mmCIF file of C-alpha atoms in Angstrom:
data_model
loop_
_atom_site.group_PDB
_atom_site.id
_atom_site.type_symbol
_atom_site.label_atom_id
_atom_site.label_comp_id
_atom_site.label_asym_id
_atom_site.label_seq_id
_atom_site.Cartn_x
_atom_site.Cartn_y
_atom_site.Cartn_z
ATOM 1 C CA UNK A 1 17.831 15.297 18.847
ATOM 2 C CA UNK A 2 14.871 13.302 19.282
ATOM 3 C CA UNK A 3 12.604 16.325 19.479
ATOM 4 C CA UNK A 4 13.870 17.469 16.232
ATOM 5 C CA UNK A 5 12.812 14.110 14.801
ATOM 6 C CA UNK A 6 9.471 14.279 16.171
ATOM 7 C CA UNK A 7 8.897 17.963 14.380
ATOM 8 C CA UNK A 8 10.009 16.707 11.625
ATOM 9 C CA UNK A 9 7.743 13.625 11.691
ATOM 10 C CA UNK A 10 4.573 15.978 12.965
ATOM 11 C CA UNK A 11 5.290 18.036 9.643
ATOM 12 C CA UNK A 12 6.036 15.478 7.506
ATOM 13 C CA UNK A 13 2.593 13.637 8.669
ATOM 14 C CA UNK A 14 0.044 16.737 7.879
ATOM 15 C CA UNK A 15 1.549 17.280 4.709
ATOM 16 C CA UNK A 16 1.442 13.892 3.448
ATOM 17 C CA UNK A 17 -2.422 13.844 4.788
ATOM 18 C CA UNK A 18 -3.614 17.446 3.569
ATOM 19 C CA UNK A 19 -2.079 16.698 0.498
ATOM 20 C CA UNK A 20 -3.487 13.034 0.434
ATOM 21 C CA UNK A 21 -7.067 14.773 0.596
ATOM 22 C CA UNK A 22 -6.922 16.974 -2.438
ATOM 23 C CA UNK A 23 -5.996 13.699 -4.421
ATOM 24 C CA UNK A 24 -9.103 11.734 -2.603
ATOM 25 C CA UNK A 25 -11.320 14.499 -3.644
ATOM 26 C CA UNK A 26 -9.839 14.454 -7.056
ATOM 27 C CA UNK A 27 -10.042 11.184 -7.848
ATOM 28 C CA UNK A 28 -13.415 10.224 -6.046
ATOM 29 C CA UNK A 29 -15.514 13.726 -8.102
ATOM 30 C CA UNK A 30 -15.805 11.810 -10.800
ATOM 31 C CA UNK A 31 -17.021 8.846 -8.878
ATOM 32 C CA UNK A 32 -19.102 10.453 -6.552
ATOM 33 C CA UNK A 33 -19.933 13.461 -8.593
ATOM 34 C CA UNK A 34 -18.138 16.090 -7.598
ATOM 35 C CA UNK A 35 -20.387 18.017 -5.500
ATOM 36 C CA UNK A 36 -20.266 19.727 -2.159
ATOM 37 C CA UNK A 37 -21.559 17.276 -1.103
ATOM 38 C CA UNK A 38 -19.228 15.074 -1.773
ATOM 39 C CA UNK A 39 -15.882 17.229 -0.528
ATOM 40 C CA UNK A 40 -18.087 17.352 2.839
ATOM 41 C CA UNK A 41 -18.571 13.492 2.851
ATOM 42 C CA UNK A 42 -14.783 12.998 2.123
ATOM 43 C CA UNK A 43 -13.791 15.484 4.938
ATOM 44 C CA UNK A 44 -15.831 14.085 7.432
ATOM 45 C CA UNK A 45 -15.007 10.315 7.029
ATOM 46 C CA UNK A 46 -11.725 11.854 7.238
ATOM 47 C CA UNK A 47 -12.100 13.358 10.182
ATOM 48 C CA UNK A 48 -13.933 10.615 12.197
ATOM 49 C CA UNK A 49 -11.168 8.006 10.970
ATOM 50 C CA UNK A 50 -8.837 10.750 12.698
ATOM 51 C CA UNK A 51 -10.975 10.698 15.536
ATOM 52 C CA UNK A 52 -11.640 6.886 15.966
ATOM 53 C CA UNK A 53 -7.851 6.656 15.756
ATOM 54 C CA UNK A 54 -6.673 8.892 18.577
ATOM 55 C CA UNK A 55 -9.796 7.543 20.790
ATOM 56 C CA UNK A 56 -8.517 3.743 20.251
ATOM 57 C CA UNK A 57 -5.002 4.991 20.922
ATOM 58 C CA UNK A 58 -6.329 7.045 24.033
ATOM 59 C CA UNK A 59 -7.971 3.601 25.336
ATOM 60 C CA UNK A 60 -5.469 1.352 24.755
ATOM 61 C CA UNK A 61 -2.143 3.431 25.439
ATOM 62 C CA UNK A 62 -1.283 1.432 28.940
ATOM 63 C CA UNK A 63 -0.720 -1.279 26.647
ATOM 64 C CA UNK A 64 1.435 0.139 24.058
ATOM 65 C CA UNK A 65 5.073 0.699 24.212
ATOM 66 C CA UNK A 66 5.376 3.912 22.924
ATOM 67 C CA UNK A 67 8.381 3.804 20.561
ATOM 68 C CA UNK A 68 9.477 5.164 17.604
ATOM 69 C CA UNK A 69 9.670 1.467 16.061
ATOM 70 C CA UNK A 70 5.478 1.546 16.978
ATOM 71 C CA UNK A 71 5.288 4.644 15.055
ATOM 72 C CA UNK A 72 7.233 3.713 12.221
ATOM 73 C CA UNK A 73 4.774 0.681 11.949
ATOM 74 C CA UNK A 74 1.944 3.442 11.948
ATOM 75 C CA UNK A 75 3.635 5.220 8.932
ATOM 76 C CA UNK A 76 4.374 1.715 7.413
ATOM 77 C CA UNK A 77 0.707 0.698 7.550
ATOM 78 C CA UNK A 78 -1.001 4.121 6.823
ATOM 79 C CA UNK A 79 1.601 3.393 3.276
ATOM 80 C CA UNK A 80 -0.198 0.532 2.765
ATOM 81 C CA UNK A 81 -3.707 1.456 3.555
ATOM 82 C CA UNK A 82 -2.943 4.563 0.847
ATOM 83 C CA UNK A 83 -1.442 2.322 -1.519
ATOM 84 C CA UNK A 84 -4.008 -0.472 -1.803
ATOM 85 C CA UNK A 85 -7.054 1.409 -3.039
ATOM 86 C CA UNK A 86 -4.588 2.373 -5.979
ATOM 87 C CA UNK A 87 -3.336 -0.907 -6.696
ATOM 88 C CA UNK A 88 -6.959 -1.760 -6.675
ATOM 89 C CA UNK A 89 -7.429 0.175 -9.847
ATOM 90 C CA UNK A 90 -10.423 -0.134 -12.003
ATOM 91 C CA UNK A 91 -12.392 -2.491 -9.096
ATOM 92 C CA UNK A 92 -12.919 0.580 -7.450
ATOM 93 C CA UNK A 93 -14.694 2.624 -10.124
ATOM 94 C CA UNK A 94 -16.621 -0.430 -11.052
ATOM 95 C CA UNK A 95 -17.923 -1.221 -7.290
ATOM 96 C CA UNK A 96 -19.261 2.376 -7.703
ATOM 97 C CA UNK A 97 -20.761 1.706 -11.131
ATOM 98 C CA UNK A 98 -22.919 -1.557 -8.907
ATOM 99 C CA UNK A 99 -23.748 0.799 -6.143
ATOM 100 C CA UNK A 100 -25.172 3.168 -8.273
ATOM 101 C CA UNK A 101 -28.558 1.620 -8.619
ATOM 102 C CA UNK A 102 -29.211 1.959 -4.549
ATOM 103 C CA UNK A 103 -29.524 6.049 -5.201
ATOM 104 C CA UNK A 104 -33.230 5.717 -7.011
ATOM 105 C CA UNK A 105 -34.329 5.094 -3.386
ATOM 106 C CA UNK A 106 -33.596 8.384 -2.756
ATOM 107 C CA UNK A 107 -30.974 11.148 -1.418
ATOM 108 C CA UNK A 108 -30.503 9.127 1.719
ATOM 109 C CA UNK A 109 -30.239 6.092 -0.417
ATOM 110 C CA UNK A 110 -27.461 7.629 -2.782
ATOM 111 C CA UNK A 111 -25.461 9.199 0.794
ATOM 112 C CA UNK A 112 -25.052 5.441 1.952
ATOM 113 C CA UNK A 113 -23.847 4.364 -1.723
ATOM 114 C CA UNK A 114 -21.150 7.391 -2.025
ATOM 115 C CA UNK A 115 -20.444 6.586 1.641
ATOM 116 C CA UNK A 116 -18.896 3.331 1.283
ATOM 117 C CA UNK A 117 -16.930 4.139 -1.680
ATOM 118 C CA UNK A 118 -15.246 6.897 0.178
ATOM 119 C CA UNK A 119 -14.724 4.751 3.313
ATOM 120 C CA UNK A 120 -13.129 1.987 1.440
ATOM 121 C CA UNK A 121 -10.423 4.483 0.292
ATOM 122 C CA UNK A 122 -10.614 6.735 2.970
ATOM 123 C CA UNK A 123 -11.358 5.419 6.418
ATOM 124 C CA UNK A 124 -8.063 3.283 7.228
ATOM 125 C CA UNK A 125 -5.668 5.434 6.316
ATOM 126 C CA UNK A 126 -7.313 8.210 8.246
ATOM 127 C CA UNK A 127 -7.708 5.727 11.129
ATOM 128 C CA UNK A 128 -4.025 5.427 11.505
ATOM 129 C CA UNK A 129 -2.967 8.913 10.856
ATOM 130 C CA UNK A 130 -5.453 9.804 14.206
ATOM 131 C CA UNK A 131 -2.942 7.463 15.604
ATOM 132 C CA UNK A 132 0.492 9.046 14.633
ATOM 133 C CA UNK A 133 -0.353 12.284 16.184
ATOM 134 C CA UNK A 134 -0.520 11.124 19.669
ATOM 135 C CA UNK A 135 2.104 8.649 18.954
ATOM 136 C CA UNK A 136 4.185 11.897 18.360
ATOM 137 C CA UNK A 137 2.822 13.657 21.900
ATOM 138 C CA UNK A 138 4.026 10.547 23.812
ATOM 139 C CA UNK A 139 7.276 10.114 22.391
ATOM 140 C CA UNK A 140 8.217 14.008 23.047
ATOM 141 C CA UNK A 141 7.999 13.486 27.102
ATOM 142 C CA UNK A 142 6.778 10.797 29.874
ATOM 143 C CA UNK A 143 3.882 12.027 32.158
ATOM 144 C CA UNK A 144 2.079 15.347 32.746
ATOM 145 C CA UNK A 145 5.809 17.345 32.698
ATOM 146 C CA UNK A 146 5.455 19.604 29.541
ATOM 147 C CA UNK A 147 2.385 18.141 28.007
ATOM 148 C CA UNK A 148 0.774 21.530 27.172
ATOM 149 C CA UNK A 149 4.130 22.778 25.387
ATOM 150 C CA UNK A 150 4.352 19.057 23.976
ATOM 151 C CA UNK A 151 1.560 19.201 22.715
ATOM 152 C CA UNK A 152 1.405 22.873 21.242
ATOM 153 C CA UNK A 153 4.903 22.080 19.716
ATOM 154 C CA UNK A 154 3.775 19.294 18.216
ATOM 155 C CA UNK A 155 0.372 20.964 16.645
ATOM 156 C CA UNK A 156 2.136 23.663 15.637
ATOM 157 C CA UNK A 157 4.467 21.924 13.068
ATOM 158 C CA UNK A 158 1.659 19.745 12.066
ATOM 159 C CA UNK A 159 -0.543 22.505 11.295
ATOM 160 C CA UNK A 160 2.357 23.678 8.993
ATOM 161 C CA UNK A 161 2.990 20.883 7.794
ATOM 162 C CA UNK A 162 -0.699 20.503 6.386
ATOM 163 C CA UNK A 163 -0.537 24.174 5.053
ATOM 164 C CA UNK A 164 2.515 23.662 3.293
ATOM 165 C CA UNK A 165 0.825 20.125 1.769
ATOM 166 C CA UNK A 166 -2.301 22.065 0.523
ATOM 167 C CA UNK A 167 -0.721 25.024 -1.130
ATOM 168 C CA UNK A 168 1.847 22.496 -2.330
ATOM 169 C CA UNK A 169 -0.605 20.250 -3.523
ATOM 170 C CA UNK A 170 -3.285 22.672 -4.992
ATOM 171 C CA UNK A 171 -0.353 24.799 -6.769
ATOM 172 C CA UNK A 172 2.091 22.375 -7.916
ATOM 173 C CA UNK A 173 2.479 19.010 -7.159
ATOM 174 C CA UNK A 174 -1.188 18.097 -8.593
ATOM 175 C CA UNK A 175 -0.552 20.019 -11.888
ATOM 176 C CA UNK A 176 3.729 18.522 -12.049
ATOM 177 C CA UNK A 177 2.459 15.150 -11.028
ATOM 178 C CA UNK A 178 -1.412 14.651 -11.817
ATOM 179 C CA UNK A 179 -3.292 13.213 -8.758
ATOM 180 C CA UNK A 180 -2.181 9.618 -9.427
ATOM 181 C CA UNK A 181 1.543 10.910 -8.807
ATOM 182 C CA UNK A 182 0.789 12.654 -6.173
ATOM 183 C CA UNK A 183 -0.863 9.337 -4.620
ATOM 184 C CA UNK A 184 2.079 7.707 -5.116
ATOM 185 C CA UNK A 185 4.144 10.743 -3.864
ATOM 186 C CA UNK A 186 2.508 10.137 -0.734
ATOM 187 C CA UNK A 187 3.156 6.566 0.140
ATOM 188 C CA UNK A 188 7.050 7.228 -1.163
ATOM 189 C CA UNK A 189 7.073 9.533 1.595
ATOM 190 C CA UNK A 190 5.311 7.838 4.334
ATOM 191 C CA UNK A 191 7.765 4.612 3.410
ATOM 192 C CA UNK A 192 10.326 7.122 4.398
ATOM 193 C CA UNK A 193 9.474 8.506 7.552
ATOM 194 C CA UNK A 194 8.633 5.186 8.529
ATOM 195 C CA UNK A 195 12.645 4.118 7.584
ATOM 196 C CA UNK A 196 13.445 7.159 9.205
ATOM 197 C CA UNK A 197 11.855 6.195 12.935
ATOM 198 C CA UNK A 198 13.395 3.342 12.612
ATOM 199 C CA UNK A 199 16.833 4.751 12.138
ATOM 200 C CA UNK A 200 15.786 6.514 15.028
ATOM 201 C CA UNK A 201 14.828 3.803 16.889
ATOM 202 C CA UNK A 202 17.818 1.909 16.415
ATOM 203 C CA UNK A 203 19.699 4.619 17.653
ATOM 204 C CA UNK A 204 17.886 3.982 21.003
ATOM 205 C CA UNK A 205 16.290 7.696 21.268
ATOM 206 C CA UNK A 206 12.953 7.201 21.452
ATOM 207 C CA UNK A 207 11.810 4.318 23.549
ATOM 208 C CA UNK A 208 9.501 4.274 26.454
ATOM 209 C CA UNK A 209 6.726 2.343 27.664
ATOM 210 C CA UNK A 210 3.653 5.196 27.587
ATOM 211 C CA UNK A 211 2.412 5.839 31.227
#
């Protein structure tokens, strides 16, 4: 049913992100340094590219046909925005490398410098996945009918979805696969969902304009 698909989807999205974080964090210590302060600076661009998402989605929703073709164009481009700062390879490392001389101005200065590293890797893919989740709200009813139990539901099985990515993650995956496996591991499955809504789609389940 088409409810069943958007579980699915809710689950599949939080443990694709959760499990998306531990490799950011991995990947960007040795960049940034590994400090608290850099897990906080990685969680909270994180967080406001959530944020920024769902607010642009809450502005512009009267204009969006609410579909499971849209979403599966949020999953396709939250793919991409993963995938390009690891097909960027070494030009990432080395932008850090010419930032470095800003932090001799100071803590502030050295914030800003580890700042736009992480957004460059971070930001857009966190942007979209603040869309998907009230993508996923939408396409479970039309109106007010059922929005708190929508919207519960919907919570619910991403929540679990993002446990079962961080235990997965911190206890298997990252040791099977390392965290550039996992990266990939990621986008493979974000590709898929994305084929998967529009499989959906095609079948004609999910498709109404968002009131």
């Amino acid at each position: 049913t088409p409810h069943s698909f958007v579980f699915a989807a809710a689950a599949v999205t939080g443990f694709a992100f959760f499990l998306m974080e531990l490799v950011w964090y991995r990947m960007l210590g040795p960049l940034l340094g590994g400090s608290t302060f850099t897990f906080g600076l990685i969680l909270a661009i994180a967080l406001a590219g959530i944020a920024a998402g769902s607010l642009g989605f809450s502005i512009f929703r009267g204009r969006l046909e609410v579909s499971a073709g849209g979403f599966a164009l949020v999953c396709a481009l939250e793919a991409l925005f993963i995938a390009v700062p690891y097909a960027l390879g070494d030009r990432l490392p080395m932008l850090a490398i010419l930032l470095q001389p800003i932090s001799a101005l100071g803590f502030g200065a050295s914030v800003a410098e580890w700042s736009v590293t992480t957004s460059i890797i971070v930001l857009p893919a966190s942007v979209l996945a603040g869309v998907q989740f009230p993508m996923l709200i939408a396409l479970l009813g039309r109106g007010r009918a059922g929005v708190g139990t929508h919207t519960g539901l919907a919570y619910g099985w991403n929540t679990a979805g993002a446990i079962a990515g961080s235990l997965a993650g911190g206890f298997g995956l990252l040791p099977l696969l390392t965290a550039p496996g996992a990266w990939k591991l990621v986008v493979v499955l974000l590709v898929a969902l994305s084929a998967a809504a529009l499989w959906v789609q095609r079948r004609g389940q999910l498709s109404w304009r968002q009131m």
